[in-house]
PDB file of C-alpha atoms in Angstrom:
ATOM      1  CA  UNK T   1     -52.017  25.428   4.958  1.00 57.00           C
ATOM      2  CA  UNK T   2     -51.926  28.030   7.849  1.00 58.00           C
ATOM      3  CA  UNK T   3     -48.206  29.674   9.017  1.00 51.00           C
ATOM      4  CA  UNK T   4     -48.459  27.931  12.106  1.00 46.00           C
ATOM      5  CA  UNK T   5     -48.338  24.157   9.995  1.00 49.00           C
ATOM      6  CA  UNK T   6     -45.985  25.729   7.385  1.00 49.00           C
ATOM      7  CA  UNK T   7     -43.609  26.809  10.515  1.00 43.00           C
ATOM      8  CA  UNK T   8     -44.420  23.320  12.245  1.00 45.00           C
ATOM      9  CA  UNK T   9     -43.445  21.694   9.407  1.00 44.00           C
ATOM     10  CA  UNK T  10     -40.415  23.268   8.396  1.00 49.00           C
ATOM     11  CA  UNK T  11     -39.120  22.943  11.903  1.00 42.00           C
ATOM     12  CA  UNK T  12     -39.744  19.133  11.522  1.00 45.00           C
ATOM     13  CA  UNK T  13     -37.869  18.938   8.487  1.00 40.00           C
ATOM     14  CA  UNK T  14     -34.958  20.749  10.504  1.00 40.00           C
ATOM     15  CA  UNK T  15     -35.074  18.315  13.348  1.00 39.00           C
ATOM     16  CA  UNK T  16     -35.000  15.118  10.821  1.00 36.00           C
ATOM     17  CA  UNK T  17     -31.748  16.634   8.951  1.00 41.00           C
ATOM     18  CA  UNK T  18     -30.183  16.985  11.977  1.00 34.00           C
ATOM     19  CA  UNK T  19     -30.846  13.457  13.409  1.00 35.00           C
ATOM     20  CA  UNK T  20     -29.590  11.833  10.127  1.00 33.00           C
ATOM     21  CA  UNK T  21     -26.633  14.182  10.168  1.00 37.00           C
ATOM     22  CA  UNK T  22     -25.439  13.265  13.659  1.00 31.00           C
ATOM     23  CA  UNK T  23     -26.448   9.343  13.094  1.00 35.00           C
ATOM     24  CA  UNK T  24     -24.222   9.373   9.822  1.00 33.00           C
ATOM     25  CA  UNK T  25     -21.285  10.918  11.645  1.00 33.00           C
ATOM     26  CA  UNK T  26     -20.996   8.542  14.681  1.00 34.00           C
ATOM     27  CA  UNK T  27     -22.527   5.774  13.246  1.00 36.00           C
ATOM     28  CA  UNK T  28     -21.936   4.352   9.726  1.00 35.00           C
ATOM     29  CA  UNK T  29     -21.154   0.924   8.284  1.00 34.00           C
ATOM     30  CA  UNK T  30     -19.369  -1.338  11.015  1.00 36.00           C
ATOM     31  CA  UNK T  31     -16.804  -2.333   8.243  1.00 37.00           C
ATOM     32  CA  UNK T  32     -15.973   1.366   7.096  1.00 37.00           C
ATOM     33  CA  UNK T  33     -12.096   2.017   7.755  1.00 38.00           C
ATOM     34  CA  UNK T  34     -11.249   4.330  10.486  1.00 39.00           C
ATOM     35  CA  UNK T  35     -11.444   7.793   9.696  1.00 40.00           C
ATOM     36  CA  UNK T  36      -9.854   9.143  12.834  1.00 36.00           C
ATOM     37  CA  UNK T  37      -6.882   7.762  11.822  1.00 55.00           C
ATOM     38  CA  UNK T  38      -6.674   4.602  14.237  1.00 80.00           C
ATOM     39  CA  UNK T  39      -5.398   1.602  11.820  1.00 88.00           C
ATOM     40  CA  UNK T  40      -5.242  -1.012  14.601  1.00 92.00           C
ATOM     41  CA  UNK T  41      -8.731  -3.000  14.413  1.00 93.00           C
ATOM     42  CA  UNK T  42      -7.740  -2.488  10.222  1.00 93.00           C
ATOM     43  CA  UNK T  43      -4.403  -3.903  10.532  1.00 95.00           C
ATOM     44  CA  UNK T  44      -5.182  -6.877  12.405  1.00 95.00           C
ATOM     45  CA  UNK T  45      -7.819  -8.105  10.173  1.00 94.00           C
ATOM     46  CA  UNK T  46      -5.371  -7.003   7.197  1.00 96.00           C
ATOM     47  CA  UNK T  47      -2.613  -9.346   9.335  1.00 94.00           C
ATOM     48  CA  UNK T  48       0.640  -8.666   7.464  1.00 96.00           C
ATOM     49  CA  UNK T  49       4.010 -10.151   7.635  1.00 95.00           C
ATOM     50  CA  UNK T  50       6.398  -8.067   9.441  1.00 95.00           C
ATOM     51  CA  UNK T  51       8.539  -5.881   7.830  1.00 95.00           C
ATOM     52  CA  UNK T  52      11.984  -6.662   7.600  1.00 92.00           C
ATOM     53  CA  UNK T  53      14.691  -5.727  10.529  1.00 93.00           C
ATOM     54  CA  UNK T  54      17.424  -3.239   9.199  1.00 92.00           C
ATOM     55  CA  UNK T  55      20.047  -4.835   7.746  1.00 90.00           C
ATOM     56  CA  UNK T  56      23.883  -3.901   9.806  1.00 87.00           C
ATOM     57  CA  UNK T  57      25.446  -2.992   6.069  1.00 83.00           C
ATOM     58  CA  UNK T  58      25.531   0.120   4.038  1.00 89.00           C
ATOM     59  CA  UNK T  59      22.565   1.015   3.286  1.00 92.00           C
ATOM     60  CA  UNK T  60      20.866   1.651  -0.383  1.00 94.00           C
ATOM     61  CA  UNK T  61      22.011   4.295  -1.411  1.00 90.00           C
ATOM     62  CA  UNK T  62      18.890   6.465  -3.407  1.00 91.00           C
ATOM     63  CA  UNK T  63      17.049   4.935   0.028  1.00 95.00           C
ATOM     64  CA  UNK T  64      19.079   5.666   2.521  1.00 92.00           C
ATOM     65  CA  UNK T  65      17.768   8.041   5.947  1.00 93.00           C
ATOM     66  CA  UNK T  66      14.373   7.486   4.189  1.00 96.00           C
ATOM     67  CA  UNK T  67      11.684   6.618   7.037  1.00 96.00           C
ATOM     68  CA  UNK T  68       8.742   5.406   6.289  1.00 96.00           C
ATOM     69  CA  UNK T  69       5.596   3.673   8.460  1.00 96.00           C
ATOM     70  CA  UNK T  70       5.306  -0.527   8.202  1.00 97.00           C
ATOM     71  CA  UNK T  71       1.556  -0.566   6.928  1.00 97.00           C
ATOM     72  CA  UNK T  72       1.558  -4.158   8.655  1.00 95.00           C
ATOM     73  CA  UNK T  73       1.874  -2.403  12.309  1.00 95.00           C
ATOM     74  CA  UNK T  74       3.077   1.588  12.182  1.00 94.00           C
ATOM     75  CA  UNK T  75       5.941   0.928  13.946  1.00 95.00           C
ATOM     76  CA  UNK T  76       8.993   3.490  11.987  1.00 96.00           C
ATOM     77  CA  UNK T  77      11.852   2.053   9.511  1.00 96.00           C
ATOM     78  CA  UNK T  78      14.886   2.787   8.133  1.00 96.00           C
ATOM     79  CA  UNK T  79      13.961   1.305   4.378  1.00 97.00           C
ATOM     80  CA  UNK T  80      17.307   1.792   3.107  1.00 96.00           C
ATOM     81  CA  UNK T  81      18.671   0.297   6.445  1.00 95.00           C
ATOM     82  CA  UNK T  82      15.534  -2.506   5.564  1.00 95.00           C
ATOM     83  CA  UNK T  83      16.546  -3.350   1.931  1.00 95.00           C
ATOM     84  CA  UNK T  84      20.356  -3.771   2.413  1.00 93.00           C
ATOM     85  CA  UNK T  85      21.893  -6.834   2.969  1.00 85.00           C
ATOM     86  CA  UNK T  86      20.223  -9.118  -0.004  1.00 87.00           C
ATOM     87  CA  UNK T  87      18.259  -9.026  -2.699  1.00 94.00           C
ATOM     88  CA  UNK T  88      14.759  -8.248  -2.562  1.00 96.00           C
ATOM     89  CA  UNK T  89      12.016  -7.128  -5.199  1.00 97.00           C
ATOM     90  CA  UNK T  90      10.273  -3.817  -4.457  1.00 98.00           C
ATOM     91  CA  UNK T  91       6.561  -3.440  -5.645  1.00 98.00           C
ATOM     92  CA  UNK T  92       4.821  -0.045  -5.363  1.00 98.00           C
ATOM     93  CA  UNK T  93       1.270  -0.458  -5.657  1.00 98.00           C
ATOM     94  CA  UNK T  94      -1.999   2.009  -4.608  1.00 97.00           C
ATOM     95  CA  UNK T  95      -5.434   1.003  -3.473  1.00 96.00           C
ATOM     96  CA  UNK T  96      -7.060   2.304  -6.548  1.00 96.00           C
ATOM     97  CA  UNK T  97      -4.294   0.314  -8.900  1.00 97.00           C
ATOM     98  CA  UNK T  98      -6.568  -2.035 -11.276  1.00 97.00           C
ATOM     99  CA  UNK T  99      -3.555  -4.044 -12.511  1.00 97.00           C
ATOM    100  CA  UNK T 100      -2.183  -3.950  -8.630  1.00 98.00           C
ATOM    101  CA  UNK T 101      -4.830  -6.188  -7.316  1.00 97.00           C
ATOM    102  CA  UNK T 102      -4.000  -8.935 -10.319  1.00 96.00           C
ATOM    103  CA  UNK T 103       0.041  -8.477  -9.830  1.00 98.00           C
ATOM    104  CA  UNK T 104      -0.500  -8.292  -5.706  1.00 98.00           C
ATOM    105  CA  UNK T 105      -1.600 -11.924  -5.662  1.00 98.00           C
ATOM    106  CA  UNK T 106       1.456 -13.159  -8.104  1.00 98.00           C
ATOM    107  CA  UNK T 107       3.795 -11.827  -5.768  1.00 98.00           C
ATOM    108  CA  UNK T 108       2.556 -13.654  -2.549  1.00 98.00           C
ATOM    109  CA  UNK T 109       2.174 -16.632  -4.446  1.00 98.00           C
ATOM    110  CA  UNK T 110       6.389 -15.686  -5.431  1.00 98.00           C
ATOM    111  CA  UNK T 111       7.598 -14.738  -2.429  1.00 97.00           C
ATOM    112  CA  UNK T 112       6.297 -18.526  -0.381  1.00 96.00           C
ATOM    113  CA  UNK T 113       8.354 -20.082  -2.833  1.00 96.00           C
ATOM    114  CA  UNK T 114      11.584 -22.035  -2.356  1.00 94.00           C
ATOM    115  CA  UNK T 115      14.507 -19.892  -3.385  1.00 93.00           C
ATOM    116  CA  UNK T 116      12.431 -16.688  -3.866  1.00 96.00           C
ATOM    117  CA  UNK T 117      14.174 -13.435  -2.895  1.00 96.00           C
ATOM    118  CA  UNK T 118      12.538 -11.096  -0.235  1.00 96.00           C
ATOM    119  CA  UNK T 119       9.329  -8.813  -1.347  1.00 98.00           C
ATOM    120  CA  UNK T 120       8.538  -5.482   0.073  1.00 98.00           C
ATOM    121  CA  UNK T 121       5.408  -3.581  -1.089  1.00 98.00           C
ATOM    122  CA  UNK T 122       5.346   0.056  -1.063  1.00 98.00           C
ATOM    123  CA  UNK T 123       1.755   1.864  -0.622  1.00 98.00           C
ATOM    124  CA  UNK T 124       2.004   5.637  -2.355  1.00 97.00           C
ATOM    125  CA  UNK T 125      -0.845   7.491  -3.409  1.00 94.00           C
ATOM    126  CA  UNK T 126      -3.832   6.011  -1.361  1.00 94.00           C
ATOM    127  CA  UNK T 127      -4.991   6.247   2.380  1.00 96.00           C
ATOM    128  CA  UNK T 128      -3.243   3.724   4.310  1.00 96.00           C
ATOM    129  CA  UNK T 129      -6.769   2.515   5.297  1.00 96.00           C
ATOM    130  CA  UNK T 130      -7.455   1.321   1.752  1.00 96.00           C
ATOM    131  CA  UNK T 131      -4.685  -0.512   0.653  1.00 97.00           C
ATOM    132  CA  UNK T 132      -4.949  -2.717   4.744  1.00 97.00           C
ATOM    133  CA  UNK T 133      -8.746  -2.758   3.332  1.00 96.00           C
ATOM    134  CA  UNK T 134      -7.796  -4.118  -0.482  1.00 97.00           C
ATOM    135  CA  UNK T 135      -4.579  -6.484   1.139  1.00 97.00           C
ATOM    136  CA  UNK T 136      -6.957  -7.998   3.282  1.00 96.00           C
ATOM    137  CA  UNK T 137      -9.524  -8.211   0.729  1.00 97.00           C
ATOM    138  CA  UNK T 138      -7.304 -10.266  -2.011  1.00 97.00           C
ATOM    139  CA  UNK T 139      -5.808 -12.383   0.990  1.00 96.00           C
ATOM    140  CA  UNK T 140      -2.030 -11.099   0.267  1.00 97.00           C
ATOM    141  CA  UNK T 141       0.040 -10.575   3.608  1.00 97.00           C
ATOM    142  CA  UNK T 142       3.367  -9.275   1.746  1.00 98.00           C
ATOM    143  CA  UNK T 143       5.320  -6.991   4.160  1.00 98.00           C
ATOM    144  CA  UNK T 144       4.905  -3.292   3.117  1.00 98.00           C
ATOM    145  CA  UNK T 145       5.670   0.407   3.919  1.00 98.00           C
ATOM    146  CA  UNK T 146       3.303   3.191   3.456  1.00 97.00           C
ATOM    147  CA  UNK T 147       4.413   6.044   1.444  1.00 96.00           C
ATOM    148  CA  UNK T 148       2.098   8.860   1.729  1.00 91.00           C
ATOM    149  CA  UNK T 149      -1.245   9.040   0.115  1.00 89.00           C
ATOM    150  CA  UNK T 150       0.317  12.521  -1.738  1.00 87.00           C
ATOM    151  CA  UNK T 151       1.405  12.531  -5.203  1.00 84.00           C
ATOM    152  CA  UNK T 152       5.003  12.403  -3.863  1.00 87.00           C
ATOM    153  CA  UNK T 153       6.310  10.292  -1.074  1.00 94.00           C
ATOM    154  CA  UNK T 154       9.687   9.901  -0.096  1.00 96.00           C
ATOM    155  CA  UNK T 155       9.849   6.209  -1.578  1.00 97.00           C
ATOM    156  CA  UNK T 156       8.478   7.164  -4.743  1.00 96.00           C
ATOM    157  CA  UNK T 157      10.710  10.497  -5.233  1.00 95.00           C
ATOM    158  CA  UNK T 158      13.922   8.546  -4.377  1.00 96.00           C
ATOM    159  CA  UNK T 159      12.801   6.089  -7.221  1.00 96.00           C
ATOM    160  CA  UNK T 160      11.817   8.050  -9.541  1.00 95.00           C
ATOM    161  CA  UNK T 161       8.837   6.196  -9.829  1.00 96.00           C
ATOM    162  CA  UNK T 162       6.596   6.638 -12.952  1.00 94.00           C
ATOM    163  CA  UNK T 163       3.082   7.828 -12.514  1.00 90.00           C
ATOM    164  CA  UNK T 164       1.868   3.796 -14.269  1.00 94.00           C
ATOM    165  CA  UNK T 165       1.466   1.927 -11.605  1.00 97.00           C
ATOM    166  CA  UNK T 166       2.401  -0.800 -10.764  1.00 98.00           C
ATOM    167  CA  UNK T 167       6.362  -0.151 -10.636  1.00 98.00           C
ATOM    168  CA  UNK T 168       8.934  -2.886  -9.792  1.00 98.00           C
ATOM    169  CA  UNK T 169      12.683  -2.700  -8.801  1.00 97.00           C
ATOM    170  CA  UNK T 170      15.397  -4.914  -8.110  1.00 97.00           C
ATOM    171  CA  UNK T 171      17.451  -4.191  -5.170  1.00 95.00           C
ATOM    172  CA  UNK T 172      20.745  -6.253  -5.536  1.00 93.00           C
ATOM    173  CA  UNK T 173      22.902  -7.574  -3.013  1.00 89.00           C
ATOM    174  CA  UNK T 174      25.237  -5.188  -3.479  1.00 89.00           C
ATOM    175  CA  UNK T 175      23.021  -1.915  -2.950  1.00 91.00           C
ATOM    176  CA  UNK T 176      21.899  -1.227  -6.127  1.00 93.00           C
ATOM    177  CA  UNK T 177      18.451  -0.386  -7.463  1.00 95.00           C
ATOM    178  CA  UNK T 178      17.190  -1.655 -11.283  1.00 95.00           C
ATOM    179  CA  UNK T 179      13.998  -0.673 -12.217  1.00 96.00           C
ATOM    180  CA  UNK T 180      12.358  -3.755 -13.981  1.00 96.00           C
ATOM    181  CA  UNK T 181      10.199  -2.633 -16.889  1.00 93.00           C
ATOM    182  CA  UNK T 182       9.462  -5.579 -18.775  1.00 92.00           C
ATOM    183  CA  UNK T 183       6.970  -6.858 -17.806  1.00 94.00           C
ATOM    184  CA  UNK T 184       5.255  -4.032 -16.630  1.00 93.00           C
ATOM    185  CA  UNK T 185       2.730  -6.104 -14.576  1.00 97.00           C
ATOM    186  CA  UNK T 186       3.786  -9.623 -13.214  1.00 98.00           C
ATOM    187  CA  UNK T 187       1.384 -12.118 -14.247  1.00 97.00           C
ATOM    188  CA  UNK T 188       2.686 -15.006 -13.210  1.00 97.00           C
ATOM    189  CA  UNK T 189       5.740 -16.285 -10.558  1.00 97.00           C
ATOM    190  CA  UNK T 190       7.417 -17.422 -13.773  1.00 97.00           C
ATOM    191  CA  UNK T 191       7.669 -14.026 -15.089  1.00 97.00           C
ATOM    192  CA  UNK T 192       8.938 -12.920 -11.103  1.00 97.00           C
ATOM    193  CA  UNK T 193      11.662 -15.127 -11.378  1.00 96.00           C
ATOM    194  CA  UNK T 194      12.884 -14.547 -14.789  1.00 95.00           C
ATOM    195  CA  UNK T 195      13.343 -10.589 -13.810  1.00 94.00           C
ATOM    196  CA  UNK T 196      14.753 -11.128 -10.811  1.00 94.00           C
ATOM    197  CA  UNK T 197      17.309 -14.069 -12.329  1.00 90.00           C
ATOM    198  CA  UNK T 198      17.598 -11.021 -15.463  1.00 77.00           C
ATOM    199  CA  UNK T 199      18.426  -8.420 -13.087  1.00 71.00           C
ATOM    200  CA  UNK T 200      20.333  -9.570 -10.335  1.00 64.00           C
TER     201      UNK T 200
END
């Protein structure tokens, strides 16, 4: 092989790695979350329930001034403002949570029934791109905030929240905040209602 091919060839290599560099950047898969950040197309499909307007009480007190993003549309909350007012059932969960995605389900199957008390999820540790992908992907719409995809969030220092996920509270109508540890992972709506009838 003379210089000239060896050069000819090398330079075609070149071009090739740069073509399939460029096409991977601006193309990829049509069903890849956003990496630029813009949620919008990914929350739609995702279609969460709204999260819940601030309550005019006191607010919780290890929650209160705590803002955090609703994953459902970005807009900004007040989640101590949010969780005041009644009871409601806090569930932190992550994308990459194996015993989330069989507890996630439970709780929207909990929260349509008669006489349930209000669920919130709270997304810590993950890109808010995954857990829209993985909500929309098991079919649960629950109302949720985003905490961070950090180690620490806000939600989850206020809490206290153990590094097993996933973590459940109790936030009773008069502001406070029980952690529920037994079960650990909700498998069915009757164990739901037995913790929240045990801890309100």
């Amino acid at each position: 092989m003379t210089t000239v091919t060896k050069w000819a060839l090398g330079v075609a290599v070149l071009v090739v790695a740069v073509l399939v560099a460029v096409l991977t950047t601006r193309g990829g898969s049509k069903d890849a979350p956003a990496a630029t950040g813009d949620l919008a197309g990914i929350r739609a499909k995702a279609a969460l329930q709204a999260c819940p307007p601030p309550s005019p009480g006191p607010a919780v007190g290890e929650l209160s001034g705590i803002q955090a993003d609703c994953l459902g549309d970005g807009s900004r909350v007040d989640v101590g403002k949010v969780l005041a007012g009644g009871p409601t059932l806090v569930n932190v969960w992550a994308s990459w949570c194996v015993p989330c995605r069989t507890e996630l389900p439970v709780l929207q199957t909990y929260a349509a029934e008669a006489g349930a008390v209000r669920v919130l999820g709270v997304q810590v540790a993950s890109p808010a791109a995954d857990g829209l992908g993985l909500l929309q992907s098991i079919g649960v719409h629950l109302p949720s905030v985003y905490d961070g995809d950090g180690q620490t969030g806000p939600i989850r220092t206020a809490l206290k929240v153990p590094s097993r996920l996933p973590a459940s509270y109790l936030v009773t109508p008069d502001g406070q905040v029980r952690f529920i540890s037994s079960p650990p992972t909700f498998d069915s709506t009757d164990q739901v209602r037995a913790a929240v009838k045990d801890f309100s």
